[in-house]
mmCIF file of C-alpha atoms in Angstrom:
data_model
loop_
_atom_site.group_PDB
_atom_site.id
_atom_site.type_symbol
_atom_site.label_atom_id
_atom_site.label_comp_id
_atom_site.label_asym_id
_atom_site.label_seq_id
_atom_site.Cartn_x
_atom_site.Cartn_y
_atom_site.Cartn_z
ATOM 1 C CA MET A 1 -39.817 5.068 -31.834
ATOM 2 C CA LEU A 2 -42.370 6.181 -29.324
ATOM 3 C CA ARG A 3 -40.196 5.227 -26.423
ATOM 4 C CA SER A 4 -37.251 7.417 -27.679
ATOM 5 C CA LEU A 5 -39.386 10.605 -27.860
ATOM 6 C CA PRO A 6 -38.933 11.717 -24.186
ATOM 7 C CA ALA A 7 -35.132 11.267 -24.458
ATOM 8 C CA CYS A 8 -35.090 13.393 -27.764
ATOM 9 C CA PHE A 9 -37.170 16.105 -26.034
ATOM 10 C CA LEU A 10 -34.728 16.037 -23.119
ATOM 11 C CA VAL A 11 -31.781 16.393 -25.317
ATOM 12 C CA LEU A 12 -33.355 19.316 -27.203
ATOM 13 C CA ALA A 13 -34.300 20.947 -24.007
ATOM 14 C CA LEU A 14 -30.685 20.718 -22.563
ATOM 15 C CA ALA A 15 -29.373 22.105 -25.868
ATOM 16 C CA PHE A 16 -31.653 25.073 -25.759
ATOM 17 C CA LEU A 17 -30.703 25.952 -21.996
ATOM 18 C CA ALA A 18 -26.972 25.620 -22.865
ATOM 19 C CA ARG A 19 -27.464 27.972 -25.837
ATOM 20 C CA SER A 20 -29.399 30.458 -23.816
ATOM 21 C CA SER A 21 -27.559 30.510 -20.495
ATOM 22 C CA PRO A 22 -24.418 32.647 -20.080
ATOM 23 C CA VAL A 23 -21.169 30.802 -19.371
ATOM 24 C CA GLY A 24 -19.471 32.018 -16.172
ATOM 25 C CA ASN A 25 -19.865 35.565 -14.856
ATOM 26 C CA ALA A 26 -20.927 38.072 -17.594
ATOM 27 C CA ASP A 27 -18.993 40.792 -15.827
ATOM 28 C CA GLN A 28 -15.783 38.971 -16.789
ATOM 29 C CA ILE A 29 -16.375 38.843 -20.361
ATOM 30 C CA PRO A 30 -14.333 41.479 -22.253
ATOM 31 C CA LEU A 31 -16.093 44.421 -23.550
ATOM 32 C CA LEU A 32 -16.550 44.218 -27.355
ATOM 33 C CA ALA A 33 -14.821 47.084 -29.123
ATOM 34 C CA ALA A 34 -16.933 49.110 -31.615
ATOM 35 C CA ASP A 35 -15.007 47.494 -34.503
ATOM 36 C CA ASP A 36 -15.118 44.000 -33.204
ATOM 37 C CA SER A 37 -16.277 41.433 -35.778
ATOM 38 C CA LEU A 38 -18.552 39.783 -33.202
ATOM 39 C CA GLY A 39 -20.922 42.717 -33.283
ATOM 40 C CA ALA A 40 -21.817 46.015 -31.691
ATOM 41 C CA VAL A 41 -21.358 47.061 -28.154
ATOM 42 C CA ASP A 42 -23.591 45.243 -25.614
ATOM 43 C CA TYR A 43 -25.676 47.842 -23.821
ATOM 44 C CA ARG A 44 -27.163 45.444 -21.049
ATOM 45 C CA ASN A 45 -24.850 46.646 -18.380
ATOM 46 C CA GLY A 46 -25.819 50.155 -17.893
ATOM 47 C CA GLU A 47 -24.075 51.727 -20.919
ATOM 48 C CA LEU A 48 -26.386 53.926 -23.193
ATOM 49 C CA PRO A 49 -25.956 54.816 -26.934
ATOM 50 C CA PRO A 50 -23.363 57.549 -27.670
ATOM 51 C CA THR A 51 -24.229 61.054 -26.639
ATOM 52 C CA GLU A 52 -24.354 63.958 -29.106
ATOM 53 C CA ASN A 53 -24.045 67.754 -28.744
ATOM 54 C CA THR A 54 -22.022 67.835 -25.485
ATOM 55 C CA GLU A 55 -20.419 71.057 -24.545
ATOM 56 C CA GLY A 56 -16.688 71.214 -23.921
ATOM 57 C CA TRP A 57 -16.033 67.478 -24.952
ATOM 58 C CA VAL A 58 -16.994 64.932 -27.568
ATOM 59 C CA ASP A 59 -18.295 61.560 -26.730
ATOM 60 C CA PRO A 60 -15.505 59.160 -28.091
ATOM 61 C CA ARG A 61 -18.053 56.545 -28.941
ATOM 62 C CA LEU A 62 -19.362 58.606 -31.709
ATOM 63 C CA ASN A 63 -16.304 57.946 -33.776
ATOM 64 C CA GLY A 64 -15.402 54.267 -32.535
ATOM 65 C CA GLY A 65 -13.668 55.311 -29.375
ATOM 66 C CA ARG A 66 -14.653 54.292 -25.753
ATOM 67 C CA PHE A 67 -14.512 55.420 -22.094
ATOM 68 C CA ILE A 68 -12.212 52.525 -21.233
ATOM 69 C CA ASP A 69 -8.602 52.636 -22.260
ATOM 70 C CA PHE A 70 -6.600 49.622 -23.515
ATOM 71 C CA THR A 71 -4.366 48.051 -20.956
ATOM 72 C CA THR A 72 -4.605 44.760 -22.908
ATOM 73 C CA ARG A 73 -6.213 44.083 -26.260
ATOM 74 C CA ARG A 74 -9.742 43.881 -24.822
ATOM 75 C CA LEU A 75 -9.395 45.021 -21.180
ATOM 76 C CA GLY A 76 -8.739 48.432 -19.787
ATOM 77 C CA GLU A 77 -9.242 50.932 -17.020
ATOM 78 C CA PRO A 78 -12.133 53.450 -17.010
ATOM 79 C CA LEU A 79 -11.645 57.007 -18.148
ATOM 80 C CA ASN A 80 -13.834 58.274 -15.263
ATOM 81 C CA ILE A 81 -13.054 62.031 -15.328
ATOM 82 C CA VAL A 82 -13.303 64.644 -18.222
ATOM 83 C CA ILE A 83 -11.816 68.093 -17.781
ATOM 84 C CA SER A 84 -14.118 70.055 -20.060
ATOM 85 C CA ALA A 85 -12.690 72.505 -22.703
ATOM 86 C CA LEU A 86 -15.018 75.065 -21.030
ATOM 87 C CA SER A 87 -12.394 75.230 -18.380
ATOM 88 C CA ASP A 88 -9.838 77.869 -17.752
ATOM 89 C CA PRO A 89 -7.621 77.892 -20.927
ATOM 90 C CA TRP A 90 -4.363 77.637 -18.929
ATOM 91 C CA VAL A 91 -5.633 74.207 -17.447
ATOM 92 C CA LEU A 92 -6.188 72.898 -20.924
ATOM 93 C CA GLU A 93 -2.487 73.471 -21.665
ATOM 94 C CA GLU A 94 0.057 70.873 -20.535
ATOM 95 C CA PRO A 95 1.998 73.161 -18.235
ATOM 96 C CA GLY A 96 -1.252 74.565 -16.752
ATOM 97 C CA PHE A 97 -2.695 71.126 -16.304
ATOM 98 C CA LEU A 98 0.508 70.131 -14.369
ATOM 99 C CA GLU A 99 0.181 73.237 -12.269
ATOM 100 C CA TYR A 100 -3.582 72.475 -11.569
ATOM 101 C CA SER A 101 -2.682 68.871 -10.578
ATOM 102 C CA GLN A 102 -0.224 70.113 -8.118
ATOM 103 C CA SER A 103 -2.783 72.281 -6.614
ATOM 104 C CA ILE A 104 -5.030 69.263 -5.793
ATOM 105 C CA GLY A 105 -2.306 67.157 -4.524
ATOM 106 C CA PHE A 106 -0.577 65.396 -7.499
ATOM 107 C CA ALA A 107 2.756 65.892 -9.278
ATOM 108 C CA GLY A 108 4.851 64.297 -12.132
ATOM 109 C CA GLU A 109 6.416 60.951 -11.544
ATOM 110 C CA CYS A 110 9.376 60.316 -9.306
ATOM 111 C CA MET A 111 12.531 61.949 -10.571
ATOM 112 C CA GLY A 112 10.795 62.158 -14.009
ATOM 113 C CA LEU A 113 11.130 58.457 -14.471
ATOM 114 C CA HIS A 114 8.038 56.416 -15.792
ATOM 115 C CA TYR A 115 6.895 53.410 -13.997
ATOM 116 C CA GLY A 116 4.486 50.933 -15.187
ATOM 117 C CA ASN A 117 3.064 50.144 -18.741
ATOM 118 C CA ILE A 118 1.893 52.781 -21.160
ATOM 119 C CA HIS A 119 -1.850 52.655 -21.484
ATOM 120 C CA ASN A 120 -3.631 53.507 -24.785
ATOM 121 C CA ALA A 121 -6.984 55.135 -25.280
ATOM 122 C CA ASP A 122 -9.227 55.841 -28.349
ATOM 123 C CA LEU A 123 -11.042 59.262 -27.759
ATOM 124 C CA GLY A 124 -12.802 59.110 -30.897
ATOM 125 C CA ASP A 125 -10.740 62.006 -32.289
ATOM 126 C CA GLY A 126 -9.447 60.445 -35.388
ATOM 127 C CA LEU A 127 -5.880 59.496 -33.834
ATOM 128 C CA GLY A 128 -6.868 55.922 -33.008
ATOM 129 C CA ARG A 129 -5.384 54.436 -29.891
ATOM 130 C CA LYS A 130 -2.824 56.755 -28.488
ATOM 131 C CA GLY A 131 -0.536 56.527 -25.488
ATOM 132 C CA GLU A 132 -1.203 58.523 -22.380
ATOM 133 C CA HIS A 133 0.097 62.112 -22.512
ATOM 134 C CA LEU A 134 0.678 62.296 -18.786
ATOM 135 C CA LEU A 135 0.978 59.953 -15.805
ATOM 136 C CA ILE A 136 0.496 61.929 -12.531
ATOM 137 C CA ARG A 137 0.979 60.639 -8.966
ATOM 138 C CA GLN A 138 -0.153 61.663 -5.478
ATOM 139 C CA HIS A 139 2.144 64.173 -3.936
ATOM 140 C CA TYR A 140 2.545 63.271 -0.388
ATOM 141 C CA PHE A 141 5.098 65.910 0.471
ATOM 142 C CA PRO A 142 7.549 68.303 -1.202
ATOM 143 C CA VAL A 143 10.432 67.286 -3.517
ATOM 144 C CA ILE A 144 10.050 63.375 -3.462
ATOM 145 C CA GLY A 145 6.471 63.016 -2.481
ATOM 146 C CA THR A 146 5.552 61.214 -5.608
ATOM 147 C CA CYS A 147 8.499 58.743 -4.976
ATOM 148 C CA TRP A 148 6.848 57.900 -1.722
ATOM 149 C CA GLU A 149 3.626 57.077 -3.735
ATOM 150 C CA SER A 150 5.588 54.761 -5.846
ATOM 151 C CA VAL A 151 6.579 52.846 -2.775
ATOM 152 C CA ARG A 152 3.599 53.226 -0.589
ATOM 153 C CA GLY A 153 0.861 53.315 -3.124
ATOM 154 C CA GLY A 154 -1.802 55.801 -3.346
ATOM 155 C CA HIS A 155 -3.706 57.685 -5.957
ATOM 156 C CA HIS A 156 -2.532 58.386 -9.525
ATOM 157 C CA PHE A 157 -4.004 59.093 -12.954
ATOM 158 C CA ARG A 158 -3.386 58.975 -16.596
ATOM 159 C CA ALA A 159 -4.551 61.802 -18.940
ATOM 160 C CA TRP A 160 -5.193 62.063 -22.623
ATOM 161 C CA LYS A 161 -5.967 65.092 -24.762
ATOM 162 C CA GLN A 162 -8.741 65.019 -27.210
ATOM 163 C CA ASN A 163 -7.260 66.847 -30.013
ATOM 164 C CA GLY A 164 -7.583 64.942 -33.283
ATOM 165 C CA THR A 165 -9.319 66.216 -36.464
ATOM 166 C CA LEU A 166 -12.570 64.442 -35.699
ATOM 167 C CA ALA A 167 -12.955 65.699 -32.366
ATOM 168 C CA ASN A 168 -10.666 68.565 -31.470
ATOM 169 C CA SER A 169 -12.293 69.550 -28.376
ATOM 170 C CA GLY A 170 -9.075 70.143 -26.204
ATOM 171 C CA ALA A 171 -10.768 68.431 -23.278
ATOM 172 C CA TRP A 172 -8.632 66.186 -21.071
ATOM 173 C CA PHE A 173 -9.818 62.518 -20.446
ATOM 174 C CA ILE A 174 -8.525 61.055 -17.263
ATOM 175 C CA GLY A 175 -8.360 57.596 -15.854
ATOM 176 C CA ALA A 176 -7.929 57.969 -12.077
ATOM 177 C CA SER A 177 -7.394 55.029 -9.609
ATOM 178 C CA LYS A 178 -6.044 54.049 -6.282
ATOM 179 C CA GLU A 179 -3.160 51.519 -6.110
ATOM 180 C CA LYS A 180 -1.581 49.177 -3.534
ATOM 181 C CA ASP A 181 1.980 49.587 -2.422
ATOM 182 C CA SER A 182 4.998 48.181 -4.017
ATOM 183 C CA SER A 183 4.966 44.930 -1.962
ATOM 184 C CA ASN A 184 1.620 44.198 -3.790
ATOM 185 C CA ASN A 185 3.104 45.091 -7.139
ATOM 186 C CA HIS A 186 1.034 48.172 -7.353
ATOM 187 C CA ARG A 187 -2.203 46.211 -7.918
ATOM 188 C CA ILE A 188 -5.347 48.391 -8.113
ATOM 189 C CA ASP A 189 -7.130 48.506 -4.700
ATOM 190 C CA GLU A 190 -10.504 46.941 -4.216
ATOM 191 C CA ASP A 191 -12.958 49.570 -5.665
ATOM 192 C CA GLY A 192 -9.775 51.517 -6.598
ATOM 193 C CA TYR A 193 -11.161 53.034 -9.779
ATOM 194 C CA ASN A 194 -14.131 54.718 -8.073
ATOM 195 C CA LEU A 195 -11.885 55.694 -5.187
ATOM 196 C CA GLY A 196 -9.394 57.188 -7.500
ATOM 197 C CA ARG A 197 -11.907 59.242 -9.304
ATOM 198 C CA ASP A 198 -13.592 60.497 -5.998
ATOM 199 C CA PHE A 199 -10.247 61.596 -4.578
ATOM 200 C CA PHE A 200 -9.653 63.847 -7.562
ATOM 201 C CA VAL A 201 -13.082 65.146 -7.756
ATOM 202 C CA GLU A 202 -13.368 65.920 -4.010
ATOM 203 C CA ARG A 203 -10.198 68.151 -4.243
ATOM 204 C CA ALA A 204 -11.308 69.699 -7.443
ATOM 205 C CA ILE A 205 -14.843 70.942 -6.271
ATOM 206 C CA ALA A 206 -13.443 72.015 -2.877
ATOM 207 C CA GLY A 207 -11.184 74.602 -4.554
ATOM 208 C CA SER A 208 -7.365 74.749 -4.752
ATOM 209 C CA HIS A 209 -4.483 77.093 -5.477
ATOM 210 C CA TRP A 210 -0.860 76.979 -6.765
ATOM 211 C CA GLN A 211 1.631 79.758 -6.944
ATOM 212 C CA GLY A 212 -0.875 82.433 -6.786
ATOM 213 C CA LYS A 213 -3.482 80.891 -9.032
ATOM 214 C CA TRP A 214 -6.792 79.730 -7.534
ATOM 215 C CA TRP A 215 -9.298 77.390 -9.073
ATOM 216 C CA ARG A 216 -12.643 75.585 -8.172
ATOM 217 C CA ALA A 217 -14.277 73.080 -10.424
ATOM 218 C CA GLU A 218 -18.007 72.682 -11.235
ATOM 219 C CA ILE A 219 -19.205 69.062 -11.712
ATOM 220 C CA GLU A 220 -21.718 67.106 -13.751
ATOM 221 C CA TRP A 221 -22.184 63.413 -13.167
ATOM 222 C CA ARG A 222 -22.793 61.379 -16.136
ATOM 223 C CA GLU A 223 -24.107 57.753 -16.378
ATOM 224 C CA GLY A 224 -24.287 55.500 -19.321
ATOM 225 C CA LEU A 225 -20.941 56.451 -20.892
ATOM 226 C CA MET A 226 -19.513 53.115 -19.934
ATOM 227 C CA PRO A 227 -20.761 49.803 -18.476
ATOM 228 C CA ARG A 228 -21.166 49.163 -14.783
ATOM 229 C CA GLY A 229 -19.547 46.231 -13.115
ATOM 230 C CA ARG A 230 -16.459 44.289 -14.128
ATOM 231 C CA ARG A 231 -17.232 43.932 -17.873
ATOM 232 C CA GLY A 232 -14.234 44.885 -19.911
ATOM 233 C CA ILE A 233 -12.322 46.245 -16.842
ATOM 234 C CA ASN A 234 -8.744 45.182 -16.164
ATOM 235 C CA HIS A 235 -8.024 43.320 -12.890
ATOM 236 C CA GLY A 236 -11.847 42.314 -12.694
ATOM 237 C CA ILE A 237 -12.557 45.306 -10.480
ATOM 238 C CA ALA A 238 -16.118 46.555 -10.593
ATOM 239 C CA VAL A 239 -16.924 50.287 -11.372
ATOM 240 C CA ASP A 240 -20.190 52.149 -10.764
ATOM 241 C CA GLY A 241 -20.189 53.409 -14.446
ATOM 242 C CA ARG A 242 -20.324 57.156 -13.467
ATOM 243 C CA VAL A 243 -17.966 59.778 -15.197
ATOM 244 C CA ALA A 244 -17.256 63.206 -13.618
ATOM 245 C CA ILE A 245 -17.472 66.031 -16.033
ATOM 246 C CA LEU A 246 -15.369 68.936 -14.435
ATOM 247 C CA THR A 247 -15.228 72.493 -15.553
ATOM 248 C CA VAL A 248 -12.336 74.102 -13.857
ATOM 249 C CA LYS A 249 -12.743 77.846 -13.213
ATOM 250 C CA ARG A 250 -10.116 80.316 -12.464
ATOM 251 C CA LEU A 251 -11.058 82.419 -9.383
#
């Protein structure tokens, strides 16, 4: 009996280590949704609890949403830009937002045809997971510039309006990214989510114009609205966790 004690202790120690050690890379574990039966969101990767009393937008997480869309059941792409409802009212309307997008180098899809999957996002506005309102691509040159983006790759973004009864802010929530060319099946570039966000932001804060209208955006950087790293992110591409809150002013 005494001779078997060390072996028992060894077995117990190994069982404890197996229970307490993570399996694989924690960044690759899907992010738990707020309604997941396994428990609440894990805040160990830089995400903070929901933010209250924000001006011009409502934190989706207050009502069960999140700052990552749903590309699959668990994985998604970051909603890394918010156009605050304190912006110029014309920009908050769909035609005005399209004009503003053109002023910073984007336009509607090639020949009005949609390419790729429809992404869903829960903005915590009471409408649940809803499909993207707009998919906008980099406009390389006049007339067919977005067709070239579909072939060559480049920057694009999806946009959703926060307009449900639980959070009718009118803000635009944007998932921006940079993708590879068609020969690479439009996969997201390495660091493509951060690059896509920064491309949009740089043009917005530099100032822009379209058909006699001039705009310039003010920016506030927010951290803690989503996790850092690859946790919950489609394609396993890491993000820095920062969200740009833009207020677009008419000049």
